[in-house]
Coordinates of C-alpha atoms in Angstrom, one line a residue:
M232 CA 15.4 -29.2 -12.0
R233 CA 15.2 -30.3 -15.0
A234 CA 11.4 -28.6 -16.0
F235 CA 12.4 -25.2 -17.8
L236 CA 10.5 -23.7 -20.5
S237 CA 7.7 -26.6 -20.8
C238 CA 5.2 -24.6 -22.1
L239 CA 7.3 -22.9 -25.1
S240 CA 7.9 -26.2 -28.1
L241 CA 4.9 -25.6 -30.5
K242 CA 4.3 -29.1 -30.3
K243 CA 2.7 -30.7 -27.4
N244 CA 2.9 -28.5 -24.3
K245 CA 5.1 -31.3 -22.2
Q246 CA 7.6 -31.3 -24.3
K247 CA 11.1 -30.0 -22.8
P248 CA 11.9 -26.9 -24.5
R249 CA 15.6 -26.2 -25.7
Y250 CA 18.0 -24.0 -24.5
Q251 CA 17.9 -22.3 -28.0
E252 CA 14.3 -21.2 -27.9
A253 CA 15.2 -19.8 -24.0
I254 CA 18.1 -17.5 -26.4
I255 CA 15.1 -16.4 -29.1
L256 CA 13.1 -15.1 -26.7
A257 CA 15.3 -13.4 -24.7
S258 CA 16.4 -11.8 -27.9
E259 CA 13.5 -10.8 -28.9
T260 CA 11.4 -9.9 -25.8
S261 CA 13.4 -7.2 -23.4
F262 CA 14.0 -9.8 -20.5
T263 CA 17.4 -11.5 -19.9
I264 CA 17.6 -15.6 -20.4
N265 CA 17.6 -15.4 -16.3
E266 CA 14.2 -13.4 -15.9
I267 CA 12.7 -15.8 -18.9
K268 CA 13.7 -18.0 -16.2
A269 CA 11.7 -16.8 -13.7
L270 CA 9.2 -15.7 -16.1
Y271 CA 8.6 -19.9 -16.3
D272 CA 7.5 -20.5 -12.7
L273 CA 5.8 -17.5 -12.0
F274 CA 4.1 -19.3 -15.7
K275 CA 4.0 -23.0 -13.9
K276 CA 2.1 -21.9 -10.7
L277 CA -0.8 -19.6 -12.9
S278 CA -0.9 -22.1 -15.7
N279 CA -2.1 -25.3 -13.5
C280 CA -3.7 -23.6 -10.9
I281 CA -6.9 -25.2 -11.7
Y282 CA -6.4 -27.4 -14.9
D283 CA -2.8 -29.1 -15.0
D284 CA -1.9 -28.5 -18.4
S285 CA 0.6 -26.3 -18.3
L286 CA -2.0 -23.5 -20.0
I287 CA -3.1 -20.6 -19.1
H288 CA -6.7 -20.4 -19.5
K289 CA -8.9 -17.7 -18.9
E290 CA -10.5 -18.9 -15.8
E291 CA -6.4 -19.1 -13.9
F292 CA -6.2 -16.4 -15.4
H293 CA -9.0 -14.4 -14.0
L294 CA -8.2 -15.8 -10.7
A295 CA -4.5 -14.0 -10.9
L296 CA -5.9 -11.0 -11.6
L297 CA -9.0 -10.3 -9.9
R298 CA -8.4 -13.6 -6.9
N299 CA -12.0 -15.1 -8.3
S300 CA -12.0 -17.3 -11.0
H301 CA -15.2 -17.2 -11.9
K302 CA -15.9 -12.9 -11.6
Q303 CA -16.8 -11.1 -15.2
N304 CA -13.9 -8.3 -15.9
L305 CA -14.2 -7.2 -19.3
F306 CA -10.6 -5.2 -18.6
A307 CA -9.4 -9.1 -17.7
D308 CA -11.2 -10.4 -20.5
R309 CA -9.3 -8.3 -22.9
V310 CA -6.0 -8.1 -21.9
F311 CA -6.5 -12.6 -22.3
D312 CA -7.7 -12.0 -25.7
L313 CA -4.7 -9.5 -26.6
F314 CA -2.1 -12.0 -24.6
D315 CA -3.9 -15.3 -26.6
V316 CA -1.7 -14.1 -29.8
K317 CA -2.7 -17.2 -31.5
H318 CA -7.1 -17.2 -30.4
K319 CA -7.3 -20.8 -29.4
G320 CA -8.6 -19.9 -25.7
V321 CA -5.7 -20.6 -24.2
I322 CA -2.6 -18.8 -22.9
E323 CA 1.3 -20.8 -24.0
F324 CA 4.5 -19.7 -22.6
E325 CA 6.0 -18.1 -25.2
E326 CA 2.8 -16.0 -25.8
F327 CA 3.0 -15.0 -22.1
V328 CA 6.6 -14.1 -22.4
R329 CA 6.2 -11.5 -25.4
S330 CA 2.9 -10.3 -24.6
L331 CA 4.3 -9.3 -21.2
S332 CA 7.1 -8.2 -22.0
I333 CA 5.3 -5.0 -23.5
F334 CA 4.8 -4.4 -20.0
H335 CA 8.5 -4.4 -19.1
P336 CA 10.3 -0.6 -18.5
N337 CA 12.2 -0.6 -21.6
A338 CA 9.8 -1.3 -24.3
P339 CA 9.5 0.8 -27.0
K340 CA 6.8 3.4 -25.6
E341 CA 5.0 2.5 -29.1
D342 CA 4.4 -0.7 -28.5
K343 CA 2.7 0.2 -25.3
I344 CA 0.7 2.9 -27.0
E345 CA -0.4 0.1 -30.0
F346 CA -1.0 -2.4 -27.0
A347 CA -3.2 -0.2 -25.2
F348 CA -5.0 1.0 -28.5
R349 CA -5.9 -3.1 -29.4
L350 CA -7.1 -3.0 -25.5
Y351 CA -9.6 -0.3 -26.3
D352 CA -10.7 -1.3 -29.6
L353 CA -13.0 -4.2 -28.4
R354 CA -14.9 -4.9 -31.6
Q355 CA -11.5 -4.6 -33.6
T356 CA -12.6 -1.9 -36.0
G357 CA -9.3 -0.3 -35.9
Y358 CA -11.4 2.5 -34.2
I359 CA -12.2 3.2 -30.8
E360 CA -15.2 4.2 -30.6
H361 CA -17.8 6.0 -28.1
E362 CA -19.6 3.1 -26.5
E363 CA -16.0 1.5 -26.2
L364 CA -14.5 3.8 -24.3
K365 CA -17.3 4.0 -22.5
E366 CA -17.4 0.1 -21.5
M367 CA -13.3 -0.1 -20.8
V368 CA -13.8 2.9 -18.8
L369 CA -16.1 1.2 -16.2
A370 CA -14.5 -2.3 -16.6
I371 CA -11.3 -0.2 -15.3
L372 CA -13.2 1.6 -12.2
T373 CA -14.2 -2.3 -11.5
E374 CA -11.1 -4.0 -11.5
S375 CA -9.7 -0.4 -9.4
E376 CA -12.9 -0.9 -7.0
L377 CA -13.4 3.0 -8.0
T378 CA -17.1 4.1 -7.8
L379 CA -18.6 6.8 -10.3
S380 CA -21.6 7.8 -11.1
D381 CA -23.1 7.9 -14.1
E382 CA -23.1 11.6 -15.3
E383 CA -19.2 11.1 -13.8
V384 CA -18.7 8.5 -16.2
E385 CA -20.3 9.7 -19.3
S386 CA -18.1 13.6 -18.6
I387 CA -14.8 11.6 -18.7
V388 CA -16.6 9.7 -21.9
N389 CA -17.4 13.0 -23.7
K390 CA -14.2 15.0 -22.7
T391 CA -12.3 12.0 -23.8
M392 CA -13.2 11.9 -26.8
M393 CA -13.9 15.8 -27.6
E394 CA -10.0 15.9 -26.8
A395 CA -9.0 12.8 -28.9
D396 CA -11.3 13.0 -32.3
S397 CA -9.4 15.7 -33.6
K398 CA -10.9 14.6 -37.4
G399 CA -13.9 15.2 -36.2
D400 CA -15.6 11.4 -37.1
G401 CA -17.3 10.6 -34.1
K402 CA -14.0 7.3 -33.4
I403 CA -10.5 7.6 -32.6
D404 CA -8.0 5.9 -35.0
Q405 CA -3.7 4.8 -34.1
E406 CA -2.9 8.2 -35.2
E407 CA -5.5 10.2 -32.9
W408 CA -4.6 7.6 -30.2
K409 CA -1.1 8.5 -30.5
E410 CA -1.2 12.0 -30.5
L411 CA -3.9 12.0 -27.5
V412 CA -1.1 9.7 -25.3
E413 CA 1.5 12.0 -26.3
K414 CA -0.9 15.0 -24.4
N415 CA -1.5 12.4 -22.1
P416 CA 1.0 10.2 -20.7
A417 CA -0.9 8.7 -17.4
L418 CA -3.0 6.6 -19.8
I419 CA -0.5 4.0 -20.5
K420 CA 1.1 4.2 -17.1
N421 CA -0.4 1.0 -16.4
M422 CA 1.2 -0.7 -19.2
T423 CA 4.2 -0.4 -17.2
L424 CA 5.0 -2.6 -14.1
P425 CA 8.3 -1.8 -12.5
Y426 CA 9.0 -5.0 -10.5
L427 CA 9.7 -6.7 -14.5
K428 CA 12.5 -4.5 -14.8
D429 CA 14.4 -7.1 -12.4
I430 CA 12.2 -10.5 -12.3
T431 CA 14.9 -12.3 -10.8
L432 CA 15.1 -10.2 -7.6
A433 CA 11.4 -9.3 -7.2
F434 CA 11.4 -13.3 -7.5
P435 CA 15.0 -14.7 -6.3
S436 CA 13.5 -18.3 -5.6
F437 CA 12.8 -18.9 -8.8
I438 CA 16.1 -18.7 -10.0
L439 CA 17.3 -21.0 -7.2
N440 CA 14.3 -23.9 -8.3
T441 CA 14.4 -23.8 -12.2
D442 CA 16.9 -25.5 -15.1
F443 CA 16.4 -26.4 -18.6
E444 CA 17.7 -28.7 -21.2
E445 CA 20.8 -27.3 -23.0

């Protein structure tokens, strides 16, 4: 009952957190204090399923998303990299909450658009190019267990590039991406997870089994 938010501290992850840190997270994300409690219990399960260190490693992230810790998937890798804000190769609890908040139904649309852009910007150049878009389309199809012919995939990519690249320079910048999403809202549909709107109702047992230090 005493362990809560043990990964929140910037010091070693075994140190117990303080209530104030949870308040800060709640004030800066779309989650309430109780929802952060629920997320912490979820985080504990994910972060200790392979390595007992209260940090989410890429293998554990893959296991959660793909049910296979060794399966390679570009989409899962990109999401992991964006959650790993500090670029340490692991996800701490604070990073987990702040990143997951973007997927909250109440999160600003602008945040979702920006995150999706960074997801597709594989080489982090500030642009989405033809090959990057194709790689992500293939990864999403694989993750969704859908199969399309090479011609169908190329047609989707070419059509998207033609519609989005209003400047005609062969790449999509953030402004063009935003305009594309405004015309095609379905592009960021997967950036919203409805159950996050009240995770305490989705996972009520979490609240009964967590506590934190004052």
